[in-house]
Short mmCIF file of C-alpha atoms and ligand atoms in Angstrom, two decimals:
data_model
loop_
_atom_site.label_atom_id
_atom_site.label_comp_id
_atom_site.label_asym_id
_atom_site.label_seq_id
_atom_site.Cartn_x
_atom_site.Cartn_y
_atom_site.Cartn_z
CA MET A 16 24.94 48.38 -48.88
CA ARG A 17 21.77 48.67 -51.23
CA GLY A 18 23.79 47.76 -54.07
CA VAL A 19 25.62 44.70 -52.47
CA PHE A 20 22.15 43.24 -51.73
CA ALA A 21 20.94 44.02 -55.23
CA ARG A 22 23.88 41.95 -56.85
CA TRP A 23 23.41 39.14 -54.36
CA TRP A 24 19.75 39.27 -55.23
CA ARG A 25 20.30 39.07 -59.03
CA ARG A 26 22.74 36.21 -58.76
CA ARG A 27 20.01 34.02 -57.08
CA THR A 28 18.03 31.99 -59.39
CA LEU A 29 14.47 32.60 -59.96
CA HIS A 30 13.57 29.39 -57.63
CA ASP A 31 15.38 31.14 -55.01
CA ARG A 32 14.03 34.37 -55.38
CA LEU A 33 10.44 33.26 -55.43
CA SER A 34 11.11 30.79 -52.45
CA LEU A 35 12.76 33.87 -50.45
CA LEU A 36 9.66 36.21 -51.23
CA VAL A 37 7.09 33.91 -50.28
CA THR A 38 9.01 32.67 -47.10
CA ALA A 39 9.51 36.37 -46.13
CA ALA A 40 5.49 37.63 -46.96
CA VAL A 41 4.40 34.54 -44.94
CA ALA A 42 7.13 35.11 -42.06
CA ALA A 43 5.84 38.90 -42.07
CA ALA A 44 2.46 38.06 -41.79
CA VAL A 45 3.06 35.30 -38.87
CA LEU A 46 5.15 38.19 -36.89
CA THR A 47 2.75 40.83 -37.48
CA VAL A 48 -0.25 38.52 -36.42
CA ALA A 49 2.07 37.29 -33.21
CA GLY A 50 2.84 40.88 -32.51
CA ILE A 51 -0.92 42.32 -32.10
CA ALA A 52 -1.90 39.41 -30.50
CA PHE A 53 0.76 39.81 -27.65
CA ALA A 54 0.19 43.39 -27.47
CA ALA A 55 -3.54 42.94 -27.16
CA VAL A 56 -3.16 40.27 -24.19
CA PHE A 57 -0.79 42.26 -22.49
CA GLN A 58 -3.22 45.54 -22.62
CA ILE A 59 -6.28 43.37 -21.43
CA GLN A 60 -4.37 41.83 -18.56
CA ARG A 61 -3.08 45.26 -17.70
CA GLN A 62 -6.81 46.46 -17.93
CA GLN A 63 -8.26 43.80 -15.79
CA LEU A 64 -5.76 44.33 -13.16
CA ARG A 65 -6.44 47.94 -13.03
CA SER A 66 -10.01 47.77 -12.69
CA GLN A 67 -9.66 44.90 -10.06
CA LEU A 68 -7.30 47.32 -7.99
CA ASP A 69 -9.68 49.84 -8.63
CA ALA A 70 -12.30 48.38 -7.40
CA ASP A 71 -10.79 46.64 -4.51
CA ALA A 72 -9.63 50.40 -3.25
CA ARG A 73 -13.01 51.54 -3.82
CA SER A 74 -14.77 49.12 -1.89
CA ILE A 75 -12.33 49.76 1.21
CA ALA A 76 -12.28 53.30 0.93
CA ALA A 77 -16.31 53.27 0.88
CA GLN A 78 -15.91 52.09 4.75
CA PRO A 79 -12.33 53.07 5.65
CA ASP A 80 -13.78 52.51 9.47
CA GLN A 81 -14.52 49.33 9.41
CA TRP A 82 -10.84 48.36 7.96
CA ARG A 83 -9.01 50.48 10.58
CA ASP A 84 -8.56 47.65 13.05
CA GLY A 85 -8.76 43.92 12.91
CA PRO A 86 -10.18 41.75 9.89
CA PRO A 87 -13.12 43.05 7.84
CA PRO A 88 -16.49 42.72 9.71
CA ALA A 89 -19.09 40.09 8.62
CA GLY A 90 -21.30 41.37 5.53
CA PRO A 91 -24.86 41.00 5.49
CA GLY A 92 -26.01 37.42 6.48
CA GLY A 93 -23.07 37.11 8.42
CA ARG A 94 -20.41 36.43 5.53
CA ARG A 95 -17.09 38.12 5.75
CA ASP A 96 -15.25 39.26 2.64
CA LEU A 97 -12.55 36.83 2.68
CA ARG A 98 -10.76 38.54 -0.48
CA PHE A 99 -9.33 41.01 2.09
CA ARG A 100 -8.32 39.08 4.98
CA ARG A 101 -5.07 40.28 6.23
CA ASP A 102 -2.94 37.58 5.30
CA ILE A 103 -3.96 36.61 1.66
CA GLY A 104 -5.07 38.40 -1.12
CA PRO A 105 -4.09 42.17 -2.35
CA ARG A 106 -2.09 44.06 0.21
CA TRP A 107 -3.91 46.67 1.55
CA GLN A 108 -3.31 49.70 4.03
CA VAL A 109 -5.26 52.61 5.44
CA LEU A 110 -3.81 56.09 5.92
CA GLY A 111 -5.06 58.55 8.14
CA ARG A 112 -5.11 62.17 6.77
CA ASP A 113 -1.54 62.76 8.02
CA ALA A 114 -0.46 59.52 6.10
CA ALA A 115 -0.08 57.85 8.99
CA VAL A 116 -0.60 53.98 8.87
CA SER A 117 -3.87 53.22 10.95
CA SER A 118 -4.61 49.57 9.46
CA ARG A 119 -3.06 47.49 7.00
CA SER A 120 -3.05 43.68 5.82
CA THR A 121 -0.40 41.54 7.35
CA ASN A 122 2.34 42.93 4.93
CA GLY A 123 1.99 46.40 4.74
CA LEU A 124 2.85 49.13 2.07
CA PRO A 125 5.44 51.72 1.45
CA VAL A 126 3.85 55.41 2.16
CA THR A 127 5.09 57.06 -0.92
CA GLU A 128 5.16 60.73 -1.96
CA GLY A 129 1.99 60.18 -3.95
CA ALA A 130 -0.07 58.54 -1.43
CA ARG A 131 0.76 61.38 1.20
CA ARG A 132 -0.55 63.67 -1.51
CA VAL A 133 -3.80 61.80 -1.98
CA ALA A 134 -4.22 61.17 2.25
CA ALA A 135 -3.49 65.06 2.29
CA GLY A 136 -6.19 65.58 -0.20
CA GLN A 137 -3.95 67.51 -2.76
CA GLN A 138 -4.30 64.34 -5.74
CA ALA A 139 -7.40 62.51 -6.69
CA GLN A 140 -5.85 59.22 -6.84
CA HIS A 141 -1.85 57.84 -7.69
CA GLN A 142 -1.02 54.62 -9.25
CA GLU A 143 2.55 53.29 -9.31
CA GLU A 144 4.60 50.25 -9.40
CA VAL A 145 6.73 49.33 -6.02
CA GLU A 146 9.31 46.79 -5.53
CA LEU A 147 8.02 44.58 -2.56
CA ASP A 148 10.13 41.62 -1.23
CA GLY A 149 11.90 41.60 -4.59
CA ARG A 150 8.63 41.65 -6.32
CA SER A 151 6.85 43.87 -8.57
CA TYR A 152 3.44 45.51 -7.36
CA LEU A 153 1.10 47.60 -9.08
CA MET A 154 -0.28 50.11 -6.37
CA LEU A 155 -3.14 52.17 -6.46
CA THR A 156 -3.66 55.19 -3.64
CA VAL A 157 -7.47 56.60 -3.47
CA PRO A 158 -8.95 59.20 -0.86
CA ALA A 159 -10.80 57.21 2.17
CA GLY A 160 -14.54 58.03 2.04
CA ARG A 161 -15.39 59.59 5.36
CA GLY A 162 -12.71 60.76 7.59
CA GLY A 163 -10.16 61.72 5.25
CA GLY A 164 -6.94 59.71 4.61
CA ALA A 165 -6.21 57.64 1.91
CA VAL A 166 -6.68 54.13 0.91
CA GLN A 167 -3.72 52.08 -0.59
CA VAL A 168 -4.13 48.51 -2.47
CA ALA A 169 -1.53 46.55 -4.49
CA VAL A 170 -1.19 43.45 -6.34
CA ASP A 171 1.76 41.31 -7.08
CA GLN A 172 2.08 41.57 -10.90
CA GLY A 173 3.96 38.48 -11.19
CA PRO A 174 1.62 35.77 -11.93
CA ALA A 175 0.17 38.23 -14.62
CA ASN A 176 3.90 38.61 -16.14
CA ARG A 177 4.40 35.13 -15.83
CA THR A 178 1.41 34.33 -18.01
CA LEU A 179 2.25 37.19 -20.13
CA THR A 180 5.98 35.31 -20.55
CA VAL A 181 4.42 31.92 -21.01
CA PHE A 182 2.06 33.41 -23.89
CA GLY A 183 4.91 35.32 -25.52
CA LEU A 184 7.22 32.38 -25.67
CA LEU A 185 4.44 30.47 -27.30
CA MET A 186 3.71 33.11 -29.66
CA ALA A 187 7.83 32.87 -30.40
CA ALA A 188 7.53 29.19 -30.96
CA GLY A 189 4.99 29.74 -33.28
CA CYS A 190 6.68 32.21 -34.99
CA VAL A 191 9.33 30.06 -35.52
CA VAL A 192 7.66 26.98 -36.60
CA GLY A 193 5.28 29.15 -38.76
CA THR A 194 8.60 31.04 -40.57
CA GLY A 195 10.03 27.31 -41.08
CA GLY A 196 6.63 26.21 -42.35
CA ALA A 197 6.56 29.38 -44.91
CA ALA A 198 10.07 28.57 -45.89
CA ALA A 199 8.93 24.83 -46.94
CA LEU A 200 5.80 26.39 -48.54
CA GLY A 201 8.04 28.78 -50.45
CA ARG A 202 10.10 26.11 -51.89
CA THR A 203 6.97 23.97 -52.65
CA VAL A 204 5.21 27.17 -54.21
CA ALA A 205 8.55 28.08 -56.40
CA ARG A 206 9.37 24.42 -57.39
CA ALA A 207 5.36 24.27 -58.59
CA GLY A 208 5.30 27.53 -60.20
CA LEU A 209 8.39 27.26 -62.00
CA VAL A 210 7.62 23.66 -63.79
CA PRO A 211 6.26 24.98 -66.68
CA VAL A 212 8.99 27.29 -67.31
CA GLN A 213 11.59 24.32 -66.92
CA GLN A 214 9.03 22.30 -69.42
CA LEU A 215 9.53 25.40 -71.67
CA THR A 216 13.14 25.59 -71.31
CA LYS A 217 13.83 22.18 -71.61
CA ALA A 218 11.77 21.96 -75.03
CA VAL A 219 13.53 25.04 -76.37
CA GLU A 220 16.96 23.37 -75.41
CA ASP A 221 15.83 20.42 -77.47
CA VAL A 222 15.18 22.73 -80.65
CA ALA A 223 18.28 24.00 -80.01
CA VAL A 224 20.10 20.72 -80.13
CA THR A 225 18.34 19.24 -82.78
CA MET A 226 17.55 21.99 -84.78
CA ASP A 227 14.44 20.53 -85.63
CA LEU A 228 12.19 23.63 -85.96
CA ASN A 229 9.05 21.52 -86.94
CA ARG A 230 8.38 20.09 -83.62
CA PRO A 231 6.65 23.34 -81.85
CA VAL A 232 7.14 23.14 -78.02
CA PRO A 233 4.01 21.83 -76.05
CA ILE A 234 1.72 24.49 -74.50
CA HIS A 235 -0.70 23.96 -71.48
CA GLY A 236 -3.23 25.95 -70.18
CA VAL A 237 -3.63 29.62 -71.02
CA ASP A 238 -1.22 31.54 -68.36
CA GLU A 239 1.70 33.21 -69.16
CA ILE A 240 4.08 30.37 -69.92
CA ALA A 241 1.74 29.33 -72.39
CA ARG A 242 1.78 32.49 -74.12
CA LEU A 243 5.47 32.59 -73.87
CA GLY A 244 5.37 29.16 -75.63
CA GLN A 245 3.21 30.06 -78.13
CA SER A 246 5.71 32.91 -79.04
CA VAL A 247 8.36 30.74 -79.11
CA ASN A 248 6.44 28.54 -81.81
CA THR A 249 5.55 31.52 -83.59
CA MET A 250 9.12 32.10 -83.83
CA LEU A 251 10.36 28.78 -84.70
CA ALA A 252 7.78 28.80 -87.59
CA ALA A 253 9.18 31.76 -88.90
CA ILE A 254 12.75 30.95 -88.54
CA ASP A 255 11.74 27.83 -90.33
CA ALA A 256 9.75 29.66 -93.13
CA ALA A 257 13.52 31.95 -93.37
CA ARG A 258 15.31 28.82 -93.36
CA ARG A 259 13.39 27.23 -96.13
CA SER A 260 13.30 30.26 -98.13
CA GLN A 261 16.97 30.22 -97.98
CA ARG A 262 17.52 26.67 -98.75
CA ALA A 263 15.01 27.42 -102.08
CA LEU A 264 17.15 30.43 -102.77
CA VAL A 265 20.23 28.13 -102.92
CA GLU A 266 18.43 25.74 -104.84
CA ASP A 267 17.04 27.96 -107.35
CA ALA A 268 20.42 29.65 -107.78
CA GLY A 269 22.21 26.34 -108.39
CA HIS A 270 19.45 25.47 -111.03
CA GLU A 271 19.72 29.13 -112.57
CA LEU A 272 23.74 28.59 -113.06
CA ARG A 273 23.77 25.09 -114.00
CA THR A 274 21.82 25.49 -117.43
CA PRO A 275 24.07 28.19 -118.90
CA LEU A 276 27.25 26.51 -117.37
CA THR A 277 26.27 23.38 -119.22
CA SER A 278 25.68 24.64 -122.66
CA ILE A 279 29.27 26.69 -122.02
CA ARG A 280 30.81 23.32 -121.36
CA THR A 281 29.40 21.98 -124.58
CA ASN A 282 30.88 24.32 -126.66
CA ILE A 283 34.13 24.47 -124.79
CA GLU A 284 34.42 20.64 -125.50
CA LEU A 285 33.59 20.92 -128.99
CA LEU A 286 36.37 23.68 -129.42
CA LEU A 287 38.88 21.39 -127.52
CA ALA A 288 37.82 18.34 -129.84
CA VAL A 289 38.89 20.31 -132.87
CA GLU A 290 42.05 21.51 -131.37
CA ARG A 291 43.04 18.18 -130.39
CA GLN A 292 42.34 16.47 -133.79
CA PRO A 293 43.42 18.93 -136.38
CA ASP A 294 41.60 16.48 -139.00
CA LEU A 295 38.27 17.69 -137.49
CA ALA A 296 38.85 21.07 -138.58
CA HIS A 297 36.95 20.85 -141.36
CA ARG A 298 33.70 19.84 -139.73
CA LEU A 299 34.04 23.19 -137.97
CA PRO A 300 34.80 26.27 -140.65
CA PRO A 301 36.45 29.55 -139.45
CA GLU A 302 32.99 31.72 -139.46
CA GLU A 303 31.45 28.43 -137.38
CA ARG A 304 34.22 28.69 -134.95
CA ALA A 305 33.73 32.52 -134.67
CA LYS A 306 30.44 32.18 -134.05
CA LEU A 307 30.98 29.78 -131.56
CA LEU A 308 33.43 32.04 -129.64
CA ARG A 309 30.94 34.82 -129.84
CA ASP A 310 28.19 32.71 -128.17
CA LEU A 311 30.65 31.89 -125.29
CA GLU A 312 31.45 35.24 -124.93
CA ALA A 313 27.73 36.17 -124.61
CA GLN A 314 26.99 33.09 -122.53
CA VAL A 315 29.76 34.12 -120.13
CA GLY A 316 28.36 37.45 -119.77
CA GLU A 317 25.16 36.11 -119.04
CA LEU A 318 26.30 33.76 -116.49
CA ALA A 319 28.21 36.77 -114.76
CA ALA A 320 25.17 38.85 -115.05
CA LEU A 321 23.13 35.89 -113.62
CA THR A 322 25.59 35.44 -110.55
CA THR A 323 25.40 39.32 -109.51
CA GLU A 324 21.34 39.12 -109.91
CA LEU A 325 21.45 35.89 -107.51
CA VAL A 326 24.07 37.23 -104.82
CA GLU A 327 21.74 40.69 -104.77
CA LEU A 328 18.67 38.32 -104.27
CA ALA A 329 20.62 36.30 -101.71
CA ARG A 330 22.00 39.25 -99.72
CA GLU A 331 18.52 41.04 -99.22
CA GLU A 332 15.68 39.01 -100.11
CA THR A 333 13.16 41.65 -99.73
CA ALA A 334 15.19 44.30 -101.95
CA ARG A 335 14.02 42.59 -104.96
CA GLU A 336 13.86 44.50 -108.26
CA PRO A 337 11.28 46.89 -108.30
CA ALA A 338 8.15 45.97 -110.24
CA GLU A 339 7.57 48.43 -113.36
CA ASP A 340 5.40 48.68 -116.67
CA VAL A 341 7.22 45.99 -118.63
CA GLU A 342 6.41 45.45 -122.69
CA LEU A 343 6.11 42.00 -122.73
CA THR A 344 7.18 41.63 -126.25
CA ASP A 345 10.79 42.90 -125.24
CA VAL A 346 10.92 40.44 -122.41
CA VAL A 347 10.24 37.38 -124.64
CA GLY A 348 12.49 39.02 -127.41
CA ALA A 349 15.67 39.02 -124.85
CA ALA A 350 14.44 35.26 -123.27
CA VAL A 351 14.32 33.99 -126.99
CA ASP A 352 17.71 35.36 -127.99
CA ARG A 353 19.55 34.09 -124.94
CA VAL A 354 17.80 30.29 -125.43
CA ARG A 355 18.84 30.49 -128.96
CA ILE A 356 22.49 30.87 -128.09
CA ARG A 357 22.24 27.92 -126.23
CA VAL A 358 20.60 25.63 -128.48
CA PRO A 359 21.21 26.24 -132.07
CA SER A 360 20.07 23.16 -133.52
CA VAL A 361 16.15 24.28 -132.71
CA THR A 362 14.52 27.15 -134.90
CA PHE A 363 12.59 29.91 -132.68
CA GLY A 364 9.75 31.72 -134.25
CA THR A 365 7.63 34.52 -132.46
CA ASP A 366 4.48 36.06 -132.83
CA LEU A 367 4.08 38.79 -130.62
CA ARG A 368 1.31 41.15 -129.89
CA PRO A 369 2.54 44.47 -128.21
CA VAL A 370 1.41 44.29 -124.58
CA ILE A 371 2.34 45.94 -121.33
CA VAL A 372 2.10 43.68 -118.16
CA HIS A 373 3.31 45.44 -114.32
CA GLY A 374 6.45 43.24 -113.26
CA ARG A 375 9.94 42.69 -112.45
CA PRO A 376 11.51 42.39 -116.08
CA ASN A 377 14.49 40.30 -115.21
CA GLU A 378 11.97 37.64 -113.28
CA LEU A 379 9.94 37.54 -116.33
CA GLU A 380 12.87 36.92 -118.46
CA ARG A 381 14.10 34.16 -116.35
CA MET A 382 10.84 32.47 -116.13
CA LEU A 383 10.32 32.69 -119.84
CA VAL A 384 14.01 31.50 -120.29
CA ASN A 385 13.37 28.28 -118.27
CA VAL A 386 10.04 27.35 -120.45
CA LEU A 387 11.99 27.84 -123.55
CA ASP A 388 14.87 25.91 -121.92
CA ASN A 389 12.43 23.06 -121.58
CA ALA A 390 11.03 23.21 -125.09
CA ALA A 391 14.31 23.56 -126.84
CA LYS A 392 15.82 20.65 -124.68
CA TRP A 393 13.13 18.34 -125.68
CA SER A 394 12.79 19.60 -129.27
CA PRO A 395 14.27 17.10 -132.25
CA PRO A 396 17.13 18.37 -134.09
CA GLY A 397 15.68 20.78 -136.40
CA GLY A 398 12.43 21.30 -134.56
CA VAL A 399 10.21 24.29 -134.01
CA VAL A 400 9.57 26.25 -130.73
CA HIS A 401 6.95 28.70 -131.37
CA THR A 402 6.10 31.77 -128.99
CA LEU A 403 2.75 33.48 -129.42
CA LEU A 404 1.96 36.42 -127.50
CA THR A 405 -1.90 37.37 -127.69
CA THR A 406 -4.31 39.28 -125.13
CA ASP A 407 -7.70 37.82 -123.89
CA GLU A 408 -10.05 40.43 -122.46
CA ASP A 409 -7.53 42.25 -119.27
CA TRP A 410 -5.03 39.12 -120.14
CA CYS A 411 -2.00 38.52 -121.79
CA VAL A 412 -1.65 35.13 -122.85
CA LEU A 413 1.92 33.55 -123.57
CA ARG A 414 1.73 29.99 -125.49
CA ILE A 415 4.97 28.42 -126.05
CA THR A 416 4.84 25.28 -128.30
CA ASP A 417 7.30 22.41 -129.19
CA GLU A 418 7.53 19.53 -131.21
CA GLY A 419 9.09 17.28 -128.67
CA PRO A 420 7.94 13.80 -127.13
CA GLY A 421 5.00 15.83 -124.92
CA ILE A 422 4.37 15.48 -121.18
CA ASP A 423 2.77 12.12 -119.96
CA ALA A 424 -0.62 12.52 -118.59
CA ASP A 425 0.39 10.59 -115.55
CA ASP A 426 3.20 13.66 -115.24
CA LEU A 427 1.31 16.68 -116.21
CA PRO A 428 -0.21 17.21 -112.58
CA HIS A 429 3.55 16.97 -111.06
CA VAL A 430 5.68 19.11 -113.28
CA PHE A 431 5.42 22.20 -111.48
CA ASP A 432 6.37 20.81 -108.28
CA ARG A 433 9.66 21.09 -106.94
CA PHE A 434 12.26 18.74 -108.01
CA TYR A 435 9.65 16.69 -109.92
CA ARG A 436 10.73 15.12 -113.09
CA ALA A 437 9.26 12.73 -115.23
CA PRO A 438 10.67 9.29 -115.71
CA ALA A 439 11.30 9.51 -119.39
CA ALA A 440 13.31 12.64 -118.58
CA ARG A 441 15.61 11.37 -115.89
CA GLY A 442 18.22 10.36 -118.65
CA MET A 443 18.34 14.17 -119.33
CA PRO A 444 20.34 17.05 -117.54
CA GLY A 445 18.23 19.16 -115.12
CA SER A 446 17.12 19.31 -111.80
CA GLY A 447 13.05 19.44 -111.85
CA LEU A 448 13.07 22.92 -110.53
CA GLY A 449 12.29 24.99 -113.92
CA LEU A 450 8.86 24.67 -114.01
CA ALA A 451 8.38 25.00 -109.83
CA ILE A 452 10.08 28.73 -110.53
CA VAL A 453 7.90 29.25 -113.60
CA ALA A 454 4.90 28.93 -111.66
CA GLN A 455 6.03 30.80 -108.72
CA THR A 456 6.88 33.99 -110.78
CA ALA A 457 3.36 33.43 -112.44
CA ALA A 458 1.82 33.44 -109.34
CA GLN A 459 3.90 36.63 -107.74
CA HIS A 460 2.71 38.29 -110.75
CA GLY A 461 -1.05 37.42 -110.59
CA GLY A 462 -0.94 35.14 -113.18
CA THR A 463 -1.01 31.12 -113.88
CA VAL A 464 0.60 28.87 -115.88
CA THR A 465 -0.56 25.36 -117.38
CA ALA A 466 0.85 22.45 -119.55
CA GLY A 467 -0.85 20.41 -121.89
CA PRO A 468 -0.55 18.54 -124.69
CA ASN A 469 0.29 20.34 -128.40
CA THR A 470 -1.55 19.05 -131.55
CA PRO A 471 -0.27 16.81 -133.38
CA HIS A 472 2.44 16.15 -131.11
CA GLY A 473 4.82 18.14 -128.30
CA THR A 474 3.78 20.26 -125.40
CA VAL A 475 2.29 23.56 -124.89
CA VAL A 476 3.13 25.81 -122.07
CA THR A 477 0.27 28.50 -121.62
CA ILE A 478 1.05 31.78 -119.25
CA ARG A 479 -1.41 33.83 -118.30
CA LEU A 480 -0.61 37.47 -117.11
CA PRO A 481 -2.57 40.27 -116.33
CA ALA A 482 -2.25 43.11 -118.50
CA THR A 483 -2.23 46.66 -117.55
P1 ATP B 32 15.52 21.91 -115.04
O1 ATP B 32 14.72 22.62 -115.37
O2 ATP B 32 15.53 21.95 -113.45
O3 ATP B 32 16.70 21.88 -115.51
P2 ATP B 32 13.88 20.13 -115.85
O4 ATP B 32 13.91 20.39 -117.03
O5 ATP B 32 13.47 18.58 -116.03
O6 ATP B 32 15.06 20.28 -115.00
P3 ATP B 32 11.55 21.51 -115.18
O7 ATP B 32 11.80 22.35 -115.98
O8 ATP B 32 10.55 21.98 -113.77
O9 ATP B 32 12.58 20.26 -114.55
O10 ATP B 32 10.43 20.22 -115.75
C1 ATP B 32 9.71 19.17 -114.96
C2 ATP B 32 9.40 17.98 -116.08
O11 ATP B 32 8.56 18.40 -117.08
C3 ATP B 32 10.71 17.67 -116.68
O12 ATP B 32 11.47 16.68 -116.21
C4 ATP B 32 9.78 16.80 -117.89
O13 ATP B 32 10.09 15.25 -117.82
C5 ATP B 32 8.56 17.45 -118.11
N1 ATP B 32 8.81 18.61 -119.03
C6 ATP B 32 8.78 19.57 -118.82
N2 ATP B 32 8.92 20.77 -120.01
C7 ATP B 32 8.86 19.78 -120.99
C8 ATP B 32 8.67 19.62 -122.38
N3 ATP B 32 8.69 20.72 -123.14
N4 ATP B 32 8.45 18.61 -123.14
C9 ATP B 32 8.49 17.43 -122.52
N5 ATP B 32 8.59 17.17 -120.92
C10 ATP B 32 8.41 18.44 -120.39
MG1 MG B 33 13.73 22.69 -116.98
#
């Protein structure tokens, strides 16, 4: 039974449950108050009836002789006690010691066993309910004063019972009206109480449909629902941040893969051109061709390694390669070698002073490759890209210079923004992500990166990293 109720209860909506609870609580309160009031009125009425009866019985018992025959005598001042005229008021009866009726009102009373015992002096008094002419009477028998015997007095309980019935009916009607009111109140309270919940639900549903995580759900007040709303907003912000970083990861991955792919494609196109037009073969002597193929192999290897790295990164963004003490000259050397293969027309020079930094070697290498790629991309054929590594107190300073056209002063503040490409660069391949990645990596390692003009011409990119 309890299980059935529990299941039924769980299937109700929150609105239904709330209105039922409010209704039940108010109805219980109304019923309790009505019950107590009815019991109190019943008790008071009975009490009044009894004390009235008691007073009447005792006033007759005080002078039973005067009641033995005829109507009551005149009191002081010649007034008769009309309450006890034979034919009106309570019924009464005076009994002798042998329980014989010596005097009574117009309609007498039954001489019960209890009355006999009181008349015989065996019992102090006796109270009972008796049925007379189809009506219920409350009858009290007390000993008569002088001369012995007993006095019986009885009152009709009908009027009192009728009053009680009317009162009971009024109470019941009040309960019905009260419970109905409670039900209406319950519904109103539930509806009003659930308005913020419905608003929140709608706001969250809207987000689910539009997938617009930048629109926080509106919050009113400081109650529990407002706190829930705040939590929802915090969650939306966290999801948005996760989505952004995922998108950034995909974009970065695309960028990292595109540069080596472009250079592989250029080399393959060169080999294919020679293949298709054998008369061009003299332009690509066998040793050049072998070198090209070796470069291609190295580039494909690099691409494969990069792909693995990126997949790892995408799978578990937090599980990045561990930071360790790295000899920066090794990292610079590896980065220069990679770019040198891609851009053979440019000369790469280095001047490196050994220095240890604490960082992630692969990320540092990718950072340098990006800067060197730019320098090589904008260098004129035969140009020189130079990398200088020095230390400055607790910092190691990397300066990568080229002999290209340089960066316009207008573009300088923006080149580290994601997807920013100077108008002059728009004819060149690229996505504008390289320097953004460089800035991010430098910052993650506690360093900075700046770009500026090189003298007499070209660009200098300066990276500062904390040395250990
Ligand atoms: P990507 O690196 O994504 O392939 P990109 O090289 O155009 O594309 P970034 O590396 O972010 O993008 O560089 C941003 C812009 O800064 C470039 O578009 C270019 O205008 C300018 N820039 C960067 N390095 C140099 C440089 N060495 N010489 C001249 N301009 C440069
Ligand atoms: Mg670039």
